[in-house]
XYZ file of C-alpha atoms in Angstrom:
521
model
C 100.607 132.677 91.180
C 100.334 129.255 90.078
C 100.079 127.865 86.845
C 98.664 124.074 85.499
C 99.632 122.624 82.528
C 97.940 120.642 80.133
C 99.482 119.453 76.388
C 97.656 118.628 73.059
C 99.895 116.630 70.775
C 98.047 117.538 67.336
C 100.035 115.878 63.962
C 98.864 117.413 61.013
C 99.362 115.701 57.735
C 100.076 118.556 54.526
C 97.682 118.323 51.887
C 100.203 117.841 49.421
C 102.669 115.471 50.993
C 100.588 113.277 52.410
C 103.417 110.619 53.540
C 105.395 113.254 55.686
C 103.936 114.616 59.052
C 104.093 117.413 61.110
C 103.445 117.939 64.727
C 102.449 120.311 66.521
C 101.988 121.074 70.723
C 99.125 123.139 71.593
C 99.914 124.142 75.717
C 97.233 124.813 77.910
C 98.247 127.343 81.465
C 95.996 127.989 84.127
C 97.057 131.164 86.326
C 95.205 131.254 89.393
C 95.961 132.954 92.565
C 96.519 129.856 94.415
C 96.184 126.426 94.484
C 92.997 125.668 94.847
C 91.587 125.430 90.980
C 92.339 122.168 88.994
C 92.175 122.130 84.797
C 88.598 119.942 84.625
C 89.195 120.441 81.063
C 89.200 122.243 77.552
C 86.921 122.304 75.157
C 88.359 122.816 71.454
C 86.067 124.197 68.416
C 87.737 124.565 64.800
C 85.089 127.049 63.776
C 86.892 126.777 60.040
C 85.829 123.183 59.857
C 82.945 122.391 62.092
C 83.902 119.908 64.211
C 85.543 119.793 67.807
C 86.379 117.624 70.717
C 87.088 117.778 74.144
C 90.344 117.300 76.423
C 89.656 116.024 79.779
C 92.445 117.495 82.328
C 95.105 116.496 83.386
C 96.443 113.193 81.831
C 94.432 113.220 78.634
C 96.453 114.257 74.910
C 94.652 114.207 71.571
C 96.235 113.404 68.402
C 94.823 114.030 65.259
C 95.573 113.587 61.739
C 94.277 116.258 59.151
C 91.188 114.556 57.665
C 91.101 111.584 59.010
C 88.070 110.145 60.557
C 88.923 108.791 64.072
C 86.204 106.447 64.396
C 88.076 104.606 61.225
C 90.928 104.719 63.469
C 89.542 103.176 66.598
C 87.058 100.425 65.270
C 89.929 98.053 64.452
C 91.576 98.713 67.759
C 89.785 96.003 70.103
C 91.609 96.617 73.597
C 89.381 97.087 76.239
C 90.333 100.735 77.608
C 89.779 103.565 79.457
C 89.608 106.689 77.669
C 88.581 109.821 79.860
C 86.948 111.102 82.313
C 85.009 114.309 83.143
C 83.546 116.481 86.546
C 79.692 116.761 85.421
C 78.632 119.744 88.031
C 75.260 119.380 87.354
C 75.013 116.602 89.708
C 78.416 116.147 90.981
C 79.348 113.106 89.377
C 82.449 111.934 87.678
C 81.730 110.214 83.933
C 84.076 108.053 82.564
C 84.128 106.520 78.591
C 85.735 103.502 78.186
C 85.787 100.788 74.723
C 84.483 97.949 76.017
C 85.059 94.880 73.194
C 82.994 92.293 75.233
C 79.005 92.079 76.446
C 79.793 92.249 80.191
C 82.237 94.084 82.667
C 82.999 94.522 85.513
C 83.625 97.977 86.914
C 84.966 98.854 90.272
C 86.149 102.252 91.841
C 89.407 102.421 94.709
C 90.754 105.340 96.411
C 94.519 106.066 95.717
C 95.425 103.655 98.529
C 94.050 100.526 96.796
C 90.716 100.536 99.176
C 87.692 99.376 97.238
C 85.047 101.809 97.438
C 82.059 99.940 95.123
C 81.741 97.392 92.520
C 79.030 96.255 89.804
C 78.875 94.223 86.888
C 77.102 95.543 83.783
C 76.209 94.031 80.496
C 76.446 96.486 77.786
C 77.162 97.253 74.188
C 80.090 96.330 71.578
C 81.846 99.546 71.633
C 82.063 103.083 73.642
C 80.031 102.948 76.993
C 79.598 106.271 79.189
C 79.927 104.967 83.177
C 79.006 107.670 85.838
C 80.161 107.145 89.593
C 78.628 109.279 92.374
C 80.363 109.830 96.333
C 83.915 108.575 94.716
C 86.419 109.840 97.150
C 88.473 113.319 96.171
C 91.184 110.911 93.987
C 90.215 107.524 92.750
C 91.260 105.129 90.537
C 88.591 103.117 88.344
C 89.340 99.767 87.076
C 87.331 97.596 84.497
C 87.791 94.031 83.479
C 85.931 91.749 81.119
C 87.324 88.207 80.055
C 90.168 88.195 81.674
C 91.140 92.059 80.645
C 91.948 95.048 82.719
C 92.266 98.668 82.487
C 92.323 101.249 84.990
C 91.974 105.609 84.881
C 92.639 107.817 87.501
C 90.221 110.377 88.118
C 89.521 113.601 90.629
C 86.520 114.222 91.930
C 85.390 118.059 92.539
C 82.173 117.514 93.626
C 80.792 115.898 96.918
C 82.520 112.914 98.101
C 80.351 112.202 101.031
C 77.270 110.493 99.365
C 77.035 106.948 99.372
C 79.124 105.237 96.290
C 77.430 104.466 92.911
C 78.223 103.552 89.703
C 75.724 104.093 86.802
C 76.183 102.503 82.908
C 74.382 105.057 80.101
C 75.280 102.719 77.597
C 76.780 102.978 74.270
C 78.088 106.420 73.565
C 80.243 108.049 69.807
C 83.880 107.330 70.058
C 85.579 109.353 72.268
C 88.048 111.558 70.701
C 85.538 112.375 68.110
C 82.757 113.364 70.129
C 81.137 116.503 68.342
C 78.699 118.837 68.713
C 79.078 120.350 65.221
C 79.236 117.491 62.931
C 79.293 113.943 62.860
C 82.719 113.210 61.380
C 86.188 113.529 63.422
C 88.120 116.070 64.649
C 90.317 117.507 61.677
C 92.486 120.979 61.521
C 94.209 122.204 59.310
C 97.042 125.115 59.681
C 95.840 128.068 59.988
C 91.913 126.960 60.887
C 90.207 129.463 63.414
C 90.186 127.343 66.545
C 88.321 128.551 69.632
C 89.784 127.466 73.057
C 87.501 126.921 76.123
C 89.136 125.919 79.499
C 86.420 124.853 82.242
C 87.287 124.457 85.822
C 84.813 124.260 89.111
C 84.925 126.723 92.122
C 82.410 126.198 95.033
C 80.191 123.958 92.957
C 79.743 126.396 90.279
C 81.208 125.875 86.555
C 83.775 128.470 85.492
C 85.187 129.259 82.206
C 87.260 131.515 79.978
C 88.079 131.115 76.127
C 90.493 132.358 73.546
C 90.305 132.250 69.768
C 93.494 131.690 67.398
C 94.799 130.637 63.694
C 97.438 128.720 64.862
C 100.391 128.507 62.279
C 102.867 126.938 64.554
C 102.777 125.484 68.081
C 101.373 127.559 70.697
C 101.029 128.547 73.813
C 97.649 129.536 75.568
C 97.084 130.835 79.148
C 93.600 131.427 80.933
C 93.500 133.733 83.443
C 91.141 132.470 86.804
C 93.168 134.866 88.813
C 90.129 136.881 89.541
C 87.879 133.654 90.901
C 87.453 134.531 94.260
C 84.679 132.106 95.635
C 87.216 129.115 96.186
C 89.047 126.997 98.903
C 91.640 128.377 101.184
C 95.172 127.363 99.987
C 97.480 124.902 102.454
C 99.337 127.000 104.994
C 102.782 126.946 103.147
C 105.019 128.055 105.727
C 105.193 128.319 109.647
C 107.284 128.239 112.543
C 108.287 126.543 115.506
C 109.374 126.808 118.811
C 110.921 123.853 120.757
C 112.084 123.587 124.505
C 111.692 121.568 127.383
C 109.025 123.852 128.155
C 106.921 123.816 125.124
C 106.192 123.326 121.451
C 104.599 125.988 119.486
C 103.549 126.303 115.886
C 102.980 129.586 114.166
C 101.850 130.520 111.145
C 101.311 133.407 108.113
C 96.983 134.101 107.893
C 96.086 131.943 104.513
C 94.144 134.272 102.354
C 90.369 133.671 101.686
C 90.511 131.335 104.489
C 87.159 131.941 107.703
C 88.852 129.326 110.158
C 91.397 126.315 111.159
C 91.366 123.143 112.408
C 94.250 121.057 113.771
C 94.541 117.236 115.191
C 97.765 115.260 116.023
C 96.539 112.866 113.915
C 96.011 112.955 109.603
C 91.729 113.042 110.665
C 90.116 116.436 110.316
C 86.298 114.807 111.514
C 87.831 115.025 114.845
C 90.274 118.051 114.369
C 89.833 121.119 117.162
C 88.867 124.382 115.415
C 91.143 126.828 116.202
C 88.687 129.876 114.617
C 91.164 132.653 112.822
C 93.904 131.762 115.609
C 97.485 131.149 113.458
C 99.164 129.518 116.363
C 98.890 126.178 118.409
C 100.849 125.302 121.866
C 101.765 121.942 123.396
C 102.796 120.979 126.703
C 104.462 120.615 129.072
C 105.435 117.877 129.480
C 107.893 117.641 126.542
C 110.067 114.837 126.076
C 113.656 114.688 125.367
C 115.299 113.825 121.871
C 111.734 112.928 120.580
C 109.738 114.043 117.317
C 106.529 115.703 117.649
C 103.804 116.759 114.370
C 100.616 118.439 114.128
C 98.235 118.560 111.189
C 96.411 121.783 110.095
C 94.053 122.755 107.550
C 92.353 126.160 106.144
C 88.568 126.103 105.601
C 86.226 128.245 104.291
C 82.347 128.198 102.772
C 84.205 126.649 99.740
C 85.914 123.711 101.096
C 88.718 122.273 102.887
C 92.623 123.167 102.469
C 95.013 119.981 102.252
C 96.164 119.062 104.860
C 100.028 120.599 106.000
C 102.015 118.630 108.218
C 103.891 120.676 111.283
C 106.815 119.344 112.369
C 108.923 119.855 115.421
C 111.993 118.011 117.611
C 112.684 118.886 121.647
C 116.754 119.018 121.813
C 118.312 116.096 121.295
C 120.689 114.543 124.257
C 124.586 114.374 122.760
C 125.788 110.696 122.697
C 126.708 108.929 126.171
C 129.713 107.252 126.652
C 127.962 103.988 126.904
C 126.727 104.671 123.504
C 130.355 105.532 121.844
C 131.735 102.443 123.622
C 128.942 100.188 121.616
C 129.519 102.106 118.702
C 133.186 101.773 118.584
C 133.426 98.347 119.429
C 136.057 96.074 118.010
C 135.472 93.601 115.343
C 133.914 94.279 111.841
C 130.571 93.824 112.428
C 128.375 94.596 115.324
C 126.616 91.996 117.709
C 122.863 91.800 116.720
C 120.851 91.920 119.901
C 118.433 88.083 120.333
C 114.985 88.713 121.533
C 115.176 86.075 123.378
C 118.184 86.702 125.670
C 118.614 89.323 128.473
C 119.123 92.266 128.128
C 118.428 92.189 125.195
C 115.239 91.467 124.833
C 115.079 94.850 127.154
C 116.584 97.033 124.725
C 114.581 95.742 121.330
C 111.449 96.456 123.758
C 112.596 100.062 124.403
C 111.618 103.063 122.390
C 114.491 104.877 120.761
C 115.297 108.410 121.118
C 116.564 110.912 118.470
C 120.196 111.550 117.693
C 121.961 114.841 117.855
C 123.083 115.342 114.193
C 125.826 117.850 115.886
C 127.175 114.435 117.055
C 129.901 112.857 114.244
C 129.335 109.014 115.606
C 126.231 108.330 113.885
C 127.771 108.702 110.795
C 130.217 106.267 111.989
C 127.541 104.257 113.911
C 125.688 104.155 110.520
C 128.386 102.872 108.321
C 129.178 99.870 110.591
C 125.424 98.802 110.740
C 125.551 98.634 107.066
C 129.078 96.757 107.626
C 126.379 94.168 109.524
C 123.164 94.015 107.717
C 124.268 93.864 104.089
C 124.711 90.454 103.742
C 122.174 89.047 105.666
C 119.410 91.204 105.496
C 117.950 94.108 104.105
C 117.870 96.553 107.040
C 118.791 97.468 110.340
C 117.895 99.893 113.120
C 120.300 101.087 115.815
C 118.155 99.103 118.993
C 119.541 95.951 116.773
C 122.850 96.849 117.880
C 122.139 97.971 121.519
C 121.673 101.531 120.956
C 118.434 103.567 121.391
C 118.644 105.806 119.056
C 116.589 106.744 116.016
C 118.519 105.365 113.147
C 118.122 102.948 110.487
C 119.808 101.537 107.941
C 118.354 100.008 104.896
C 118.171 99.172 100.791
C 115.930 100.789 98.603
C 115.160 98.367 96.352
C 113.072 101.544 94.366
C 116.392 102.642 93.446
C 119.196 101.229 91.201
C 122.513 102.215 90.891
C 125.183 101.288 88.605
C 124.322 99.857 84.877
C 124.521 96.374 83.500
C 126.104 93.481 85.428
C 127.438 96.208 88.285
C 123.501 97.374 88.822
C 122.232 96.992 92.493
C 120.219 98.723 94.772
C 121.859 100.877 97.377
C 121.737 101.078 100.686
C 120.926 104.716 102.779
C 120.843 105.867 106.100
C 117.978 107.882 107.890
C 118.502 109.851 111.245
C 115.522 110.797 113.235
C 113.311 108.952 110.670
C 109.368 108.633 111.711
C 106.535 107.627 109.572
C 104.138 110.098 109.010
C 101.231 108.989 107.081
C 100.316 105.415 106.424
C 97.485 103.858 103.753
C 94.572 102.200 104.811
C 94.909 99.731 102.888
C 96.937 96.564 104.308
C 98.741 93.272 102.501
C 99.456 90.288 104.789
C 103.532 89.901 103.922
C 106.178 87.047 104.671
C 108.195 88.744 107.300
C 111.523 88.174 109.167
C 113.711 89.724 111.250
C 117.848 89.934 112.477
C 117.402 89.703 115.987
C 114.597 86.731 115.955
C 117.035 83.294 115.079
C 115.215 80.750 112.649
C 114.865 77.417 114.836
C 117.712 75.767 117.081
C 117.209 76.478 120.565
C 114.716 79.495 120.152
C 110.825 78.987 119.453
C 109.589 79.039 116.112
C 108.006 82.359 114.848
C 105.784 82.193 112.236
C 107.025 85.024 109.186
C 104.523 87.362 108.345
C 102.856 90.811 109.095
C 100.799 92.972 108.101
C 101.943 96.064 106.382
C 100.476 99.039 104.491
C 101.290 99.271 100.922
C 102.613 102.785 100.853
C 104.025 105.074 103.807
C 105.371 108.342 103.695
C 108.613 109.190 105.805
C 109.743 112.067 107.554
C 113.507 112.357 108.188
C 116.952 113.489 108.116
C 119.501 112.270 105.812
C 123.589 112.533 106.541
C 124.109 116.015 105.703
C 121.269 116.715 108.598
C 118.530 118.056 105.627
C 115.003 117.749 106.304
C 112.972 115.235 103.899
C 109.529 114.309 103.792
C 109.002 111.214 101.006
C 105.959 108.893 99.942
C 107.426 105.430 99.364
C 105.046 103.606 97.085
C 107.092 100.619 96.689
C 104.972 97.954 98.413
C 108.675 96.611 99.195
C 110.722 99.050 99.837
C 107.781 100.621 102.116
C 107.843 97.247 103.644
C 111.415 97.179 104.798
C 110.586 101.228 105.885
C 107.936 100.092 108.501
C 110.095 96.846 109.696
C 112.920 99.184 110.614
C 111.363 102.151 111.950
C 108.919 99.755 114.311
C 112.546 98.691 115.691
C 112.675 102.701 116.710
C 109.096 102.328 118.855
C 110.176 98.915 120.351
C 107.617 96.819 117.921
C 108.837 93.345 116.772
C 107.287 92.124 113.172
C 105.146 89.493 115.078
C 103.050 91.947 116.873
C 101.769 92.823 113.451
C 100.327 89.706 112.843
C 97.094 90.923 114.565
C 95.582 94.230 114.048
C 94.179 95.950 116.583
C 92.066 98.412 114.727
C 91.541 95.955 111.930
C 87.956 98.167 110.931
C 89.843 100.816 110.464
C 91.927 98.691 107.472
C 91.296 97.055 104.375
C 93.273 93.750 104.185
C 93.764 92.872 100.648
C 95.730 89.375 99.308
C 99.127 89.904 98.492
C 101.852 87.564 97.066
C 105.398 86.792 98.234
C 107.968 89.185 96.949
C 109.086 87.215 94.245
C 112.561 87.239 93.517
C 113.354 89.323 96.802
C 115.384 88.937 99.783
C 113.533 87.599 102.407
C 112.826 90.680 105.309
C 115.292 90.562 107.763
């Protein structure tokens, strides 16, 4: 059973000591049998004093102060800002109010991955404007600017998000934390007013609600129970299980309640994923390749909708390290020789695709520890090909982390075993770009620095104590570095990003120098 939170900050201000405050946090729980409901949002009515407002799930917080008008408290605020946002089922649109202090703006929605979806310009009035947006993907981001401002909300869509994207301006609207349908003042409470709870979420395209009343006295709790809703979309399939040989792969998993069908596709694209009916198992191969990683998407569907998507994962046994590998490893010297691109062999070995490691195998550890030993002063990463090994291990500094405090901060350096990336944006930057094993000038050719990269990744991988990890690295940097190394793993050089193949199936957007970063090498 899961439950979704949403918190209302209210401060009250006593009658008779009107310099000292109190506050009070009113929680909001959804129970639900799954995961398939989201909080679209709760309406609040003080039936004591006439007046209410609504909370828009799952950022929004309202603060109030016992009889004080907020309209008072907003007109002398002049930021241009984003407000809230709201699911309107009646024609599945998303509306957003915003405070816009200017005549004209500019308002443009982007999925989550920085991809522009639509744009338009409006002129409209001093004050609170309403903005509706129609076919915005499942999570978006809306931005608005005006005279040289910018503010952005997130937003969820639960409605369709296949139409074609529009954005609508219905002009000047009340102030948003005040809006009221019982009277035109703001929202005020005092303790003990009769307050009358109303939690709305959406299930197959139809609004669903349930309500509570209360005299709060204190802070307080409230849970709404949509564990009965049963006209909703499958949950993910949580857990499965694998089989892995040199024979075949196969994934198996529990039946997902409410759920008609599934689909699966090697790829993150479920237009072109096979449907699998109620079968809860898919095979592959032979052949099967040794001491590689293998992954498999699958979703639930029903009448209602579409699961998320879960990510299957499976590895063929990995080959133990060969003595030629131990005798690279374990070379003498402090450092270890970084392999040229443009000497044989190897440019052979940089042009090789990697194989996993055996984690039963101590080395790597070792192996790991003296790459660091050669990449921390010069660069910011390494991969094992860069020292003549084909394995699948890197080496690099998250520069999203920081250890240490003061003048000893710095960011630290980790190591990833059988590392692959498993879901990219669409959404590229074109990035200055460098690398170990290509040597600036002298007697090599000149290599322009740059590539293209995608602005977030999420990795799949193994850390030193042989766990399991799956992580979204939203760092445009640090993701950066992620995608240099692990392209060393499937023999790709930086410069071979310079042109995209599939460039339709991208978004290119302008991007800066990392200023005040290392150069990638």
């Amino acid at each position: 059973m899961n439950r979704l939170f949403i918190v209302v900050i209210i401060f009250l201000v006593p009658v008779l000591t009107m310099a000292q405050k109190a506050r009070y946090t009113f929680r909001f729980v959804m129970e639900q049998s799954g995961s398939q409901l989201a909080i679209d949002s709760v309406f609040v009515e003080n039936l004591s004093s006439q007046c209410d407002t609504m909370i828009y799930s799952p950022t929004a917080s309202l603060r109030v102060n016992v009889l004080a008008d907020l309209d008072s408290e907003y007109e002398t605020d002049s930021r241009l800002r984003a407000e809230s946002w709201h699911f309107d089922a009646a024609d599945n649109s998303v509306c957003v109010s915003a405070f816009v202090p200017y005549d004209k703006v500019k308002v443009s929605m982007f999925d989550i991955s920085g991809r522009l979806f639509c744009s338009s310009d409006f002129v409209v009035d001093y004050g609170y404007n309403e903005f509706k947006f129609f076919g915005s993907p499942r999570n978006a981001v809306v931005s608005l600017t005006c005279d040289g401002e910018e503010t952005t909300l997130s937003i969820v869509n639960a409605g369709d998000t296949s139409s074609r994207c529009l954005i609508q301006c219905l002009g000047r609207t009340s102030a948003l934390l005040s809006k009221s349908q019982l009277a035109l003042g703001g929202f005020v409470f005092h303790r003990g007013d009769q307050l009358r709870f109303t939690m709305y979420s959406n299930s197959c395209g139809d609004v669903i609600s349930r309500e509570q009343l209360d005299n709060p006295m204190s802070s307080s709790e409230y849970t709404f129970d949509f564990t009965g809703i049963q006209n909703i979309r499958p949950d993910l399939i949580s857990e499965y299980d694998s089989v892995c040989n040199m024979d075949l792969i196969q994934w198996t998993w529990q039946p997902v309640e409410g759920a008609d069908g599934y689909k699966y596709c090697y790829s993150n694209d479920y237009e072109s994923a096979v449907d699998l009916g109620t079968t809860t198992a898919v095979t592959f191969g032979p052949p099967i390749d040794s001491s590689s990683s293998y992954r498999m998407y699958v979703w639930a569907y029903n009448e209602c909708g579409v699961s998320d998507a879960n990510v299957l994962h499976a590895s063929s046994p990995a080959r133990h390290v060969t003595d030629a590998e131990y005798e690279t490893a374990t070379a003498e010297g402090s450092t270890l020789r970084i392999m040229n691109i443009f000497l044989q062999p190897d440019s052979t070995i940089l042009r090789t695709p990697s194989i996993n490691v055996n984690m039963e195998d101590t080395i790597w550890n070792y192996l790991a520890q003296r790459m660091y030993q050669t990449a921390r002063t010069t660069g910011v990463g390494i991969a094992a090909p860069q020292v003549g090994i084909n394995r699948n291990l890197v080496c690099l500094q998250r520069w999203d982390k920081t250890s240490g405090t003061g003048p000893f901060a710095s960011h630290p350096w980790e190591f990833y075993f059988n590392p692959q990336i498993v879901e990219y944006a669409d959404s590229v930057v074109r990035r200055d770009d460098g690398c170990l094993s290509v040597p600036d000038g002298g007697d090599y050719p000149v290599i322009d620095g740059f590539s293209y990269r995608a602005i977030w990744v999420k990795v799949a991988y193994y850390d030193t104590e042989g766990v399991f990890h799956e992580e979204k690295i939203t760092h445009q940097y640090t993701a950066h570095i992620f995608q240099h190394e692990i392209d060393h793993l499937n023999a790709v050089m930086f410069f071979d990003r310079q042109v995209e193949e599939n460039a339709f199936k991208y978004t290119i957007i302008e991007g800066d120098s990392y200023d005040g970063l290392p150069d990638i090498r």
